[in-house]
Short mmCIF file of C-alpha atoms in Angstrom, two decimals:
data_model
loop_
_atom_site.label_atom_id
_atom_site.label_comp_id
_atom_site.label_asym_id
_atom_site.label_seq_id
_atom_site.Cartn_x
_atom_site.Cartn_y
_atom_site.Cartn_z
CA ASP W 1 0.00 0.00 0.00
CA VAL W 2 2.86 2.38 0.79
CA LYS W 3 4.51 1.67 -2.56
CA GLU W 4 1.28 2.27 -4.44
CA LEU W 5 0.83 5.52 -2.53
CA VAL W 6 4.34 6.67 -3.48
CA ILE W 7 3.74 5.89 -7.17
CA GLY W 8 0.38 7.67 -7.03
CA CYS W 9 1.89 10.78 -5.45
CA LEU W 10 4.74 10.84 -7.97
CA THR W 11 2.24 10.50 -10.81
CA GLN W 12 0.27 13.47 -9.53
CA VAL W 13 3.41 15.59 -9.17
CA VAL W 14 4.60 14.80 -12.71
CA ARG W 15 1.20 15.40 -14.27
CA SER W 16 0.77 18.76 -12.60
CA THR W 17 4.29 20.22 -12.60
CA ALA W 18 6.25 18.43 -15.36
CA ARG W 19 7.12 21.68 -17.14
CA ASN W 20 8.79 23.04 -14.03
CA ILE W 21 10.79 19.95 -13.05
CA LYS W 22 14.57 20.32 -13.58
CA SER W 23 16.90 18.44 -11.25
CA GLY W 24 13.91 16.57 -9.82
CA TRP W 25 13.79 14.19 -12.77
CA LYS W 26 16.67 12.26 -11.26
CA ASN W 27 14.67 11.49 -8.13
CA ALA W 28 11.60 10.59 -10.17
CA PHE W 29 13.55 8.10 -12.30
CA GLN W 30 15.15 6.59 -9.20
CA VAL W 31 11.71 5.83 -7.77
CA LEU W 32 10.51 4.36 -11.06
CA HIS W 33 13.72 2.35 -11.34
CA VAL W 34 13.07 0.69 -7.96
CA ALA W 35 9.44 0.04 -8.90
CA GLY W 36 10.56 -1.58 -12.18
CA ARG W 37 12.37 -4.32 -10.28
CA ASP W 38 9.36 -5.13 -8.13
CA LYS W 39 6.98 -8.08 -8.57
CA PRO W 40 3.46 -6.93 -7.56
CA GLU W 41 1.57 -6.24 -10.76
CA PRO W 42 -0.27 -3.05 -9.68
CA ILE W 43 2.98 -1.35 -8.71
CA VAL W 44 4.84 -2.28 -11.90
CA LEU W 45 1.93 -1.39 -14.18
CA SER W 46 1.22 1.98 -12.60
CA ALA W 47 4.91 2.89 -12.50
CA PHE W 48 5.38 1.94 -16.13
CA ASP W 49 2.30 3.95 -17.13
CA LEU W 50 3.95 6.99 -15.59
CA LEU W 51 7.27 6.27 -17.25
CA ARG W 52 5.55 5.89 -20.63
CA LYS W 53 3.82 9.26 -20.19
CA ILE W 54 7.11 10.94 -19.27
CA VAL W 55 8.80 9.62 -22.41
CA GLN W 56 5.88 10.55 -24.66
CA ASP W 57 5.18 14.02 -23.26
CA SER W 58 8.31 15.32 -21.52
CA PHE W 59 11.38 13.62 -23.02
CA PRO W 60 12.36 16.46 -25.43
CA GLN W 61 12.08 18.93 -22.53
CA ILE W 62 14.21 16.69 -20.30
CA VAL W 63 17.12 16.28 -22.72
CA SER W 64 17.12 19.94 -23.79
CA ASP W 65 17.89 21.11 -20.26
CA GLU W 66 21.57 22.11 -20.42
CA ALA W 67 22.12 21.82 -16.69
CA HIS W 68 20.41 18.51 -15.91
CA GLY W 69 19.35 17.01 -19.23
CA SER W 70 22.37 14.78 -19.74
CA ALA W 71 22.06 13.03 -16.38
CA ALA W 72 18.27 12.75 -16.65
CA TYR W 73 18.59 11.20 -20.11
CA VAL W 74 20.90 8.46 -18.79
CA ASP W 75 18.57 7.83 -15.85
CA CYS W 76 15.58 7.56 -18.19
CA ILE W 77 17.26 5.01 -20.45
CA ASN W 78 18.49 2.97 -17.49
CA CYS W 79 14.97 3.02 -16.08
CA LEU W 80 13.51 1.68 -19.35
CA THR W 81 16.18 -1.01 -19.40
CA THR W 82 15.10 -2.11 -15.92
CA TYR W 83 11.49 -2.60 -17.05
CA ALA W 84 12.64 -4.42 -20.16
CA SER W 85 14.59 -6.83 -17.94
CA ASN W 86 11.71 -7.59 -15.57
CA GLN W 87 11.02 -11.26 -16.40
CA ASP W 88 7.56 -11.26 -14.79
CA PHE W 89 6.03 -8.80 -17.28
CA THR W 90 6.93 -9.68 -20.86
CA PRO W 91 4.46 -7.27 -22.57
CA ILE W 92 5.94 -4.39 -20.55
CA SER W 93 9.46 -5.56 -21.46
CA LEU W 94 8.64 -5.44 -25.17
CA GLU W 95 7.06 -1.98 -24.91
CA ALA W 96 10.02 -0.68 -22.91
CA ILE W 97 12.35 -1.75 -25.73
CA ASP W 98 10.19 0.16 -28.21
CA LEU W 99 10.38 3.24 -25.99
CA ILE W 100 14.17 3.00 -25.89
CA GLN W 101 14.22 3.10 -29.68
CA ARG W 102 11.82 6.03 -29.66
CA CYS W 103 14.08 7.92 -27.27
CA THR W 104 16.99 7.69 -29.72
CA SER W 105 14.85 9.17 -32.49
CA MET W 106 13.59 12.00 -30.28
CA ILE W 107 17.03 12.99 -29.06
CA LEU W 108 18.34 13.12 -32.63
CA GLN W 109 15.41 15.35 -33.57
CA THR W 110 16.38 17.64 -30.71
CA LEU W 111 20.00 17.78 -31.85
CA THR W 112 19.23 18.36 -35.53
CA ASN W 113 17.55 21.68 -34.77
CA SER W 114 21.00 23.28 -34.99
CA ASP W 115 22.57 24.29 -38.30
CA GLU W 116 25.68 22.18 -37.77
CA ARG W 117 26.06 18.87 -39.58
CA LEU W 118 25.30 16.13 -37.10
CA SER W 119 28.12 13.66 -36.38
CA PHE W 120 29.33 11.72 -33.37
CA GLY W 121 32.89 10.97 -32.26
CA ASP W 122 34.48 9.43 -29.22
CA SER W 123 34.07 12.45 -26.93
CA GLU W 124 32.65 11.87 -23.46
CA GLN W 125 29.49 13.77 -24.39
CA HIS W 126 28.80 11.55 -27.41
CA VAL W 127 29.67 8.36 -25.58
CA ARG W 128 27.25 9.29 -22.78
CA LEU W 129 24.60 9.88 -25.41
CA TRP W 130 24.84 6.53 -27.19
CA PHE W 131 26.21 4.01 -24.74
CA PRO W 132 23.26 3.94 -22.30
CA VAL W 133 21.00 2.93 -25.20
CA LEU W 134 23.40 0.50 -26.87
CA THR W 135 24.70 -1.21 -23.74
CA GLY W 136 21.18 -1.43 -22.35
CA LEU W 137 19.88 -3.18 -25.47
CA SER W 138 22.97 -5.37 -25.50
CA ARG W 139 22.26 -6.56 -21.94
CA ILE W 140 18.62 -7.26 -22.77
CA SER W 141 19.81 -9.33 -25.76
CA SER W 142 20.92 -11.95 -23.23
CA ASP W 143 17.51 -12.13 -21.55
CA PRO W 144 16.31 -15.70 -20.83
CA ARG W 145 13.07 -14.97 -22.74
CA GLN W 146 13.64 -15.59 -26.41
CA ILE W 147 10.99 -13.12 -27.58
CA VAL W 148 12.48 -10.33 -25.45
CA ARG W 149 16.12 -10.91 -26.44
CA GLY W 150 15.05 -11.22 -30.08
CA LYS W 151 13.25 -7.88 -29.87
CA ALA W 152 16.21 -6.22 -28.15
CA LEU W 153 18.60 -7.59 -30.74
CA GLU W 154 16.41 -6.32 -33.56
CA VAL W 155 16.15 -2.81 -32.09
CA LEU W 156 19.87 -2.68 -31.29
CA PHE W 157 20.88 -3.32 -34.87
CA ASP W 158 18.07 -1.18 -36.27
CA VAL W 159 19.40 1.77 -34.27
CA LEU W 160 22.97 1.15 -35.45
CA LEU W 161 21.99 0.62 -39.09
CA SER W 162 19.80 3.72 -39.20
CA LYS W 163 22.11 6.04 -37.25
CA GLY W 164 25.53 4.52 -37.97
CA GLU W 165 26.31 6.89 -40.82
CA LEU W 166 26.69 9.59 -38.17
CA PHE W 167 29.40 7.66 -36.27
CA SER W 168 33.11 8.31 -36.63
CA PRO W 169 35.52 5.33 -37.06
CA ARG W 170 36.70 5.84 -33.48
CA LEU W 171 33.16 5.72 -32.09
CA TRP W 172 32.48 2.59 -34.16
CA GLU W 173 35.51 0.98 -32.58
CA LEU W 174 34.15 1.72 -29.11
CA VAL W 175 30.75 0.33 -30.11
CA PHE W 176 32.20 -2.93 -31.40
CA GLN W 177 34.50 -3.38 -28.43
CA GLY W 178 32.09 -2.34 -25.71
CA VAL W 179 28.69 -3.35 -27.09
CA LEU W 180 28.73 -5.84 -29.94
CA TYR W 181 31.61 -8.21 -29.30
CA PRO W 182 30.51 -8.96 -25.71
CA LEU W 183 27.32 -10.42 -27.20
CA PHE W 184 29.37 -13.38 -28.38
CA ASP W 185 31.09 -14.35 -25.15
CA ASP W 186 29.64 -17.86 -25.37
CA VAL W 187 31.49 -18.32 -28.65
CA TYR W 188 34.80 -17.21 -27.17
CA HIS W 189 34.44 -19.56 -24.20
CA MET W 190 33.98 -22.61 -26.38
CA ASP W 191 36.19 -24.76 -24.16
CA GLU W 192 33.77 -24.23 -21.29
CA ILE W 193 30.41 -23.86 -23.06
CA HIS W 194 29.45 -26.31 -25.80
CA ASP W 195 25.77 -25.51 -26.06
CA THR W 196 23.39 -22.87 -24.68
CA GLU W 197 19.91 -21.73 -25.63
CA TRP W 198 21.38 -18.43 -26.81
CA LEU W 199 23.72 -20.28 -29.21
CA ARG W 200 20.84 -22.36 -30.55
CA THR W 201 18.23 -19.63 -30.96
CA THR W 202 19.86 -16.21 -31.11
CA LEU W 203 23.37 -16.60 -32.51
CA ARG W 204 22.29 -16.89 -36.15
CA PRO W 205 20.22 -13.66 -36.31
CA ALA W 206 22.82 -11.86 -34.18
CA MET W 207 25.69 -12.91 -36.46
CA MET W 208 23.70 -12.10 -39.59
CA LYS W 209 22.94 -8.62 -38.28
CA LEU W 210 26.52 -8.07 -37.17
CA THR W 211 27.84 -9.08 -40.59
CA GLU W 212 25.28 -6.86 -42.31
CA LEU W 213 26.30 -3.95 -40.09
CA PHE W 214 30.02 -4.46 -40.70
CA ALA W 215 29.50 -4.61 -44.45
CA ALA W 216 27.15 -1.59 -44.53
CA PHE W 217 29.70 0.69 -42.82
CA PHE W 218 32.85 -0.97 -44.12
CA PRO W 219 34.61 2.30 -45.06
CA ALA W 220 34.42 3.34 -41.39
CA VAL W 221 34.97 -0.06 -39.73
CA GLY W 222 37.24 -1.81 -42.25
CA GLY W 223 40.25 -1.19 -40.04
CA MET W 224 38.78 -3.73 -37.61
CA LEU W 225 38.60 -6.48 -40.24
CA ARG W 226 41.18 -8.73 -38.59
CA GLN W 227 39.37 -8.64 -35.27
CA PHE W 228 36.02 -9.25 -36.92
CA LEU W 229 37.43 -12.22 -38.81
CA LYS W 230 38.75 -13.48 -35.49
CA ILE W 231 35.28 -13.67 -33.97
CA LEU W 232 33.93 -15.38 -37.09
CA THR W 233 36.81 -17.84 -36.92
CA SER W 234 35.93 -18.56 -33.29
CA CYS W 235 32.45 -19.56 -34.49
CA VAL W 236 33.89 -21.89 -37.14
CA LYS W 237 36.17 -23.52 -34.59
CA HIS W 238 33.38 -24.04 -32.07
CA GLN W 239 32.63 -27.64 -31.13
CA ASN W 240 28.95 -27.05 -31.83
CA GLU W 241 28.30 -27.87 -35.51
CA HIS W 242 25.44 -25.35 -35.64
CA VAL W 243 27.75 -22.56 -34.49
CA ALA W 244 30.48 -23.58 -36.95
CA GLU W 245 28.11 -23.44 -39.92
CA ILE W 246 26.86 -19.99 -38.84
CA GLY W 247 30.45 -18.74 -38.75
CA LEU W 248 31.19 -20.05 -42.23
CA GLY W 249 28.02 -18.54 -43.62
CA SER W 250 28.90 -15.18 -42.09
CA ILE W 251 32.41 -15.22 -43.58
CA LYS W 252 30.95 -16.00 -46.99
CA GLU W 253 28.37 -13.21 -46.65
CA LEU W 254 30.98 -10.71 -45.45
CA LEU W 255 33.31 -11.39 -48.38
CA ALA W 256 30.46 -11.33 -50.88
CA LYS W 257 29.53 -7.81 -49.73
CA THR W 258 32.96 -6.29 -49.07
CA ALA W 259 35.47 -8.04 -51.34
CA ASN W 260 35.43 -5.18 -53.85
CA GLN W 261 36.51 -2.79 -51.08
CA LEU W 262 39.36 -4.86 -49.66
CA THR W 263 42.88 -3.48 -49.86
CA PRO W 264 45.85 -5.79 -50.58
CA GLU W 265 46.61 -5.83 -46.85
CA MET W 266 43.03 -6.87 -46.11
CA TRP W 267 43.25 -9.70 -48.64
CA VAL W 268 46.31 -10.93 -46.80
CA ALA W 269 44.24 -11.00 -43.60
CA VAL W 270 41.48 -12.93 -45.38
CA CYS W 271 43.94 -15.50 -46.75
CA GLU W 272 45.58 -15.90 -43.35
CA THR W 273 42.14 -16.55 -41.89
CA MET W 274 41.39 -19.13 -44.58
CA THR W 275 44.72 -20.83 -43.92
CA GLY W 276 43.96 -21.05 -40.21
CA LEU W 277 40.51 -22.51 -40.91
CA PHE W 278 41.92 -25.15 -43.26
CA GLU W 279 44.47 -26.14 -40.64
CA HIS W 280 41.85 -26.36 -37.89
CA ALA W 281 39.40 -28.32 -40.05
CA GLY W 282 41.97 -30.89 -41.12
CA PRO W 283 41.56 -34.63 -40.48
CA LEU W 284 41.59 -35.77 -36.87
CA SER W 285 45.02 -36.24 -35.36
CA ASP W 286 46.10 -39.45 -33.63
CA ALA W 287 45.69 -37.73 -30.26
CA GLU W 288 42.10 -36.68 -31.06
CA THR W 289 41.03 -40.13 -32.24
CA ALA W 290 42.67 -41.75 -29.20
CA GLU W 291 40.97 -39.37 -26.73
CA GLU W 292 39.60 -41.61 -23.98
CA THR W 293 37.14 -39.07 -22.59
CA GLN W 294 35.08 -39.14 -25.80
CA SER W 295 32.80 -41.96 -26.90
CA VAL W 296 32.95 -43.46 -30.38
CA ASP W 297 29.79 -41.58 -31.35
CA GLN W 298 31.29 -38.28 -30.20
CA LYS W 299 34.43 -38.91 -32.25
CA VAL W 300 32.39 -39.77 -35.34
CA LYS W 301 30.31 -36.60 -34.83
CA LEU W 302 33.49 -34.53 -34.62
CA VAL W 303 34.79 -36.13 -37.82
CA GLU W 304 31.50 -35.34 -39.55
CA THR W 305 31.60 -31.70 -38.40
CA ARG W 306 35.17 -31.30 -39.70
CA HIS W 307 34.10 -32.88 -42.99
CA LYS W 308 31.21 -30.44 -43.46
CA ILE W 309 33.45 -27.48 -42.64
CA ARG W 310 36.04 -28.59 -45.21
CA MET W 311 33.38 -28.96 -47.89
CA HIS W 312 32.11 -25.45 -47.15
CA LEU W 313 35.67 -24.10 -47.24
CA PHE W 314 36.29 -25.64 -50.67
CA ASN W 315 33.22 -23.88 -52.06
CA LEU W 316 34.12 -20.60 -50.35
CA VAL W 317 37.59 -20.52 -51.90
CA GLN W 318 36.11 -21.40 -55.28
CA ASP W 319 33.63 -18.51 -55.01
CA LEU W 320 36.42 -16.08 -54.10
CA CYS W 321 38.24 -16.87 -57.30
CA LYS W 322 35.12 -16.82 -59.43
CA ASP W 323 34.07 -13.35 -58.31
CA HIS W 324 37.30 -11.62 -57.26
CA VAL W 325 40.21 -13.18 -59.13
CA ASP W 326 41.49 -9.78 -60.28
CA ALA W 327 41.78 -8.56 -56.68
CA LEU W 328 43.54 -11.61 -55.26
CA GLY W 329 46.96 -10.93 -56.77
CA ASP W 330 49.70 -12.97 -55.10
CA ASN W 331 47.15 -14.35 -52.62
CA MET W 332 45.77 -16.53 -55.40
CA ASP W 333 48.67 -18.96 -54.92
CA VAL W 334 47.94 -19.17 -51.19
CA LEU W 335 44.35 -20.26 -51.82
CA LEU W 336 45.37 -22.66 -54.56
CA ASN W 337 47.89 -24.30 -52.25
CA LEU W 338 45.17 -24.79 -49.63
CA LEU W 339 43.02 -26.67 -52.11
CA GLY W 340 45.95 -28.64 -53.53
CA THR W 341 47.12 -29.73 -50.08
CA ALA W 342 43.59 -30.72 -49.04
CA HIS W 343 43.19 -32.82 -52.19
CA LYS W 344 46.55 -34.51 -51.74
CA THR W 345 45.86 -35.34 -48.08
CA ALA W 346 42.43 -36.80 -48.88
CA LEU W 347 43.75 -38.79 -51.83
CA GLU W 348 46.56 -40.29 -49.75
CA SER W 349 43.99 -41.31 -47.13
CA THR W 350 41.79 -43.06 -49.67
CA THR W 351 44.65 -44.97 -51.28
CA GLY W 352 46.18 -46.11 -47.99
CA GLN W 353 49.36 -44.05 -48.32
CA GLN W 354 49.01 -42.70 -44.79
CA GLN W 355 50.27 -45.32 -42.35
CA PRO W 356 48.50 -44.05 -39.19
CA MET W 357 45.12 -44.23 -40.95
CA GLN W 358 44.29 -47.80 -39.90
CA GLY W 359 44.79 -46.98 -36.23
CA GLN W 360 42.54 -43.93 -36.50
CA LEU W 361 39.82 -45.91 -38.25
CA ALA W 362 39.88 -48.52 -35.50
CA GLN W 363 39.10 -45.77 -32.94
CA LEU W 364 35.92 -44.86 -34.86
CA GLY W 365 34.33 -48.30 -34.90
CA GLN W 366 33.25 -50.21 -37.99
CA LEU W 367 30.34 -47.96 -38.97
CA GLY W 368 32.29 -44.80 -38.15
CA ALA W 369 35.24 -45.98 -40.25
CA GLN W 370 32.95 -46.59 -43.22
CA LYS W 371 31.46 -43.12 -42.92
CA TYR W 372 34.92 -41.61 -42.53
CA MET W 373 36.14 -43.16 -45.78
CA GLN W 374 33.01 -42.00 -47.61
CA TRP W 375 33.58 -38.46 -46.40
CA ILE W 376 37.26 -38.59 -47.39
CA PHE W 377 36.32 -39.77 -50.88
CA ALA W 378 33.89 -36.88 -51.20
CA GLU W 379 36.49 -34.38 -49.94
CA SER W 380 39.12 -35.59 -52.38
CA ALA W 381 36.72 -35.11 -55.28
CA GLU W 382 35.47 -31.73 -54.06
CA ALA W 383 38.95 -30.34 -53.32
CA SER W 384 40.22 -31.44 -56.72
CA ARG W 385 37.18 -29.99 -58.46
CA SER W 386 37.46 -26.71 -56.58
CA GLU W 387 41.19 -26.41 -57.33
CA LEU W 388 40.73 -26.93 -61.06
CA THR W 389 37.68 -24.68 -61.24
CA PHE W 390 39.73 -22.02 -59.43
CA MET W 391 42.59 -22.32 -61.92
CA PHE W 392 40.37 -22.36 -65.02
CA ASN W 393 38.46 -19.28 -63.82
CA ALA W 394 41.69 -17.45 -62.97
CA TYR W 395 43.35 -18.37 -66.27
CA ARG W 396 40.31 -17.51 -68.40
CA ALA W 397 39.94 -14.13 -66.67
CA GLN W 398 43.33 -12.97 -68.02
CA TRP W 399 42.26 -13.00 -71.68
CA ASP W 400 39.62 -11.33 -73.82
CA GLU W 401 37.44 -13.24 -76.28
CA GLY W 402 40.14 -12.99 -78.94
CA GLY W 403 42.67 -14.66 -76.65
CA ASN W 404 44.62 -11.44 -76.09
CA LYS W 405 45.80 -10.37 -72.65
CA LYS W 406 43.38 -8.01 -70.93
CA PRO W 407 44.46 -4.62 -69.60
CA GLY W 408 45.10 -4.96 -65.88
CA ALA W 409 45.72 -8.71 -66.11
CA HIS W 410 48.27 -10.39 -63.88
CA PRO W 411 51.98 -10.10 -64.80
CA ASP W 412 53.22 -12.43 -67.54
CA ALA W 413 55.31 -14.47 -65.11
CA GLN W 414 52.32 -15.09 -62.85
CA ILE W 415 50.11 -16.06 -65.80
CA ALA W 416 52.78 -18.43 -67.10
CA ALA W 417 53.12 -20.04 -63.68
CA LEU W 418 49.35 -20.44 -63.45
CA GLU W 419 49.20 -22.00 -66.93
CA THR W 420 51.99 -24.43 -66.09
CA ARG W 421 50.34 -25.41 -62.83
CA LEU W 422 46.97 -25.85 -64.52
CA MET W 423 48.29 -27.96 -67.38
CA ASP W 424 50.43 -30.13 -65.11
CA ARG W 425 47.39 -30.81 -62.97
CA VAL W 426 45.20 -31.49 -66.01
CA VAL W 427 47.70 -33.86 -67.62
CA ASP W 428 48.13 -35.72 -64.35
CA VAL W 429 44.39 -36.34 -64.07
CA LEU W 430 44.03 -37.24 -67.75
CA GLN W 431 46.92 -39.69 -67.57
CA LYS W 432 45.48 -41.44 -64.54
CA TYR W 433 41.97 -41.57 -65.88
CA SER W 434 42.81 -42.55 -69.45
CA GLY W 435 45.16 -45.25 -68.18
CA ILE W 436 42.45 -46.66 -65.97
CA ALA W 437 39.95 -46.44 -68.80
CA ALA W 438 42.28 -48.40 -71.03
CA GLU W 439 42.56 -51.15 -68.40
CA GLY W 440 38.81 -51.43 -68.03
CA HIS W 441 38.08 -51.26 -71.77
CA HIS W 442 40.99 -53.13 -73.29
CA LYS W 443 40.64 -54.16 -76.96
CA PRO W 444 42.61 -57.33 -77.82
CA SER W 445 44.29 -57.92 -81.19
CA PRO W 446 42.27 -59.86 -83.86
CA GLN W 447 44.41 -62.99 -83.37
CA THR W 448 43.96 -62.89 -79.59
CA ALA W 449 40.23 -62.36 -79.99
CA GLN W 450 39.92 -65.36 -82.31
CA ALA W 451 41.86 -67.55 -79.87
CA GLN W 452 39.62 -66.46 -77.01
CA VAL W 453 36.49 -67.26 -78.99
CA ALA W 454 37.84 -70.74 -79.97
CA ALA W 455 38.82 -71.55 -76.40
CA SER W 456 35.56 -70.54 -74.78
CA PRO W 457 32.05 -70.22 -76.19
CA ALA W 458 31.20 -67.55 -73.63
CA PRO W 459 33.09 -64.27 -73.24
CA VAL W 460 35.00 -63.89 -70.01
CA GLN W 461 35.11 -60.41 -68.47
CA GLU W 462 38.38 -59.36 -66.88
CA PRO W 463 38.15 -58.75 -63.13
CA VAL W 464 38.02 -55.11 -62.14
CA ASP W 465 40.65 -53.82 -59.73
CA PRO W 466 38.74 -52.38 -56.71
CA GLN W 467 41.41 -49.73 -56.15
CA ALA W 468 41.14 -48.67 -59.79
CA GLU W 469 37.39 -48.35 -59.35
CA GLN W 470 37.91 -46.13 -56.32
CA ILE W 471 40.34 -43.88 -58.17
CA ARG W 472 38.00 -43.67 -61.15
CA TRP W 473 35.14 -42.70 -58.86
CA ILE W 474 37.31 -39.99 -57.30
CA LEU W 475 38.57 -38.63 -60.61
CA ALA W 476 35.29 -38.63 -62.55
CA PRO W 477 33.94 -35.29 -61.18
CA THR W 478 37.40 -33.76 -61.60
CA LEU W 479 37.57 -34.96 -65.20
CA MET W 480 34.20 -33.37 -65.96
CA VAL W 481 35.45 -30.05 -64.55
CA ILE W 482 38.51 -30.29 -66.82
CA LEU W 483 36.48 -30.98 -69.93
CA GLU W 484 33.99 -28.22 -69.16
CA GLY W 485 36.88 -25.89 -68.31
CA PHE W 486 38.42 -26.43 -71.74
CA MET W 487 35.02 -25.88 -73.34
CA SER W 488 34.84 -22.45 -71.66
CA LEU W 489 38.34 -21.32 -72.68
CA GLN W 490 38.80 -18.80 -75.48
CA GLN W 491 39.57 -20.70 -78.69
CA PRO W 492 43.12 -19.31 -79.10
CA ARG W 493 43.97 -20.27 -75.50
CA PHE W 494 42.50 -23.73 -75.97
CA GLU W 495 44.56 -24.27 -79.09
CA SER W 496 47.73 -23.28 -77.23
CA CYS W 497 47.04 -26.09 -74.71
CA LEU W 498 45.88 -28.70 -77.21
CA GLY W 499 49.28 -30.22 -77.95
CA ARG W 500 49.69 -31.54 -74.40
CA ILE W 501 46.21 -32.98 -73.96
CA TYR W 502 45.22 -34.27 -77.43
CA PRO W 503 46.43 -37.90 -77.00
CA HIS W 504 44.65 -38.18 -73.65
CA LEU W 505 41.43 -36.77 -75.07
CA CYS W 506 41.55 -39.35 -77.84
CA ALA W 507 41.89 -42.11 -75.24
CA LEU W 508 38.80 -40.84 -73.42
CA ILE W 509 36.61 -41.52 -76.46
CA GLU W 510 36.66 -45.21 -75.55
CA CYS W 511 36.12 -44.85 -71.77
CA ASN W 512 33.20 -46.61 -70.08
CA ASP W 513 31.60 -43.48 -68.59
CA VAL W 514 28.84 -42.29 -70.93
CA ARG W 515 28.87 -38.77 -69.47
CA VAL W 516 32.57 -38.40 -70.20
CA ARG W 517 32.17 -39.68 -73.77
CA ILE W 518 29.38 -37.19 -74.45
CA VAL W 519 31.40 -34.20 -73.24
CA VAL W 520 34.55 -35.37 -75.06
CA THR W 521 32.57 -35.76 -78.30
CA ASP W 522 31.21 -32.23 -77.87
CA LEU W 523 34.74 -30.96 -77.22
CA PHE W 524 35.98 -32.54 -80.46
CA LEU W 525 33.14 -31.04 -82.46
CA ARG W 526 33.22 -27.52 -81.02
CA LYS W 527 36.86 -26.98 -80.08
CA ILE W 528 39.22 -29.52 -81.59
CA GLY W 529 37.52 -29.57 -85.02
CA PRO W 530 37.97 -25.82 -85.59
CA ALA W 531 41.52 -26.05 -84.22
CA LEU W 532 42.33 -28.67 -86.88
CA GLY W 533 40.57 -26.75 -89.64
CA LEU W 534 37.59 -29.11 -89.70
CA GLN W 535 33.93 -28.18 -89.79
CA GLY W 536 31.84 -28.46 -86.60
CA ARG W 537 28.32 -29.71 -86.39
#
């Protein structure tokens, strides 16, 4: 009863003398702040009704007071934050968040009345203006109620996206360090926290908004790229597969939106990040597979997560080359080496060239070992395909349709090195595949054929080498990329490469794979025929 009486008296005072209140606003907000933490519904509702009326009717007057406005503004925002955090009254919490957003709009309207261009730096006055709002919304973004933290997160980023153009780079740095990065503490403490409700329900929208914000104001925040990549990398390295996939998606989105603005130094940072991710997502070490504190199912799950991350990384590197090959410069070799090493490691695993492999497979159980080998097969094919697609895209981008070097193309030495690397890789694949094809589709001499027919009325099919079948299965997608890559090359560039690959292409005409024969036939008609002075279709 006493509390209700106090709120009633304060309401009467504010309604009757609001225009004359100056320093008294501090006391009023202190009373409302205490009431906002209470539990009885009548007290909280009546106090919030008064706070709502103050914001709607008196807020511009409060903040325009030169003597007391600054302190009263902070008290008002803190008071709204208290109501938003009261877990017993969710509707009030949601409305309080809306009022916080409204306060930011009203204070900007008050400031824009002057003739000066509005901008905010890292001065104490500007920090006191923005940080109560931003830190308050940031705290509410960790609320146990999903609907409340989702609303707070939405308003936080809406405020930053709509008002961020007024922020200086220094103020942005303070915002990221003091407001945004602390949101992702659960990601940083991955050794202690494997799974929380916040990670499951709120991390994705939070990371999407953070990436959108960073890209939208990249000219002002680009200097923090390394640190931003660090937090995304922490997501990718998280033991929770859901978190890792969110991190990869955010890196891909960030580069898609900002790659055209990256400086050479920034590209170095991106490539260093990619290198670190490839190293982290590599196959399990002997120590990891022998870890006694993890069950077989946990080890298999970890292997699967690493596999998915590697597959996403292959596609990400491939996209970088496809869309930004001109900007990569010397970093192109770094990315190519990542794909080449990943392919080599996976291929050695599938062909039994890695001695420790059998011991690792034994730690995964029979079913886990089978899955592991399937994933390694898929990685070998995907890494090889990504590497060749990368090289074909990079090589093709250096020439115009007439086969002449484009203005702004890479230096001649770099192009020559790329061409040599591409052709060596192509010839290696063609030699392996055409040799295997010849073994599986061997044509005997007429005399041998007659002798075979006389000796046996029924044809006898040669046994197929299982290892050869595995290698063929691995190389088939890579071979298709090669053939399609040559189809896409400018005719003069294709003709310059034809001498090294022609015998292997001829051998592919007789391979068993119908898809390969179709593409090879098309290549002969559309590319090789004109190169030899023959008519096409």
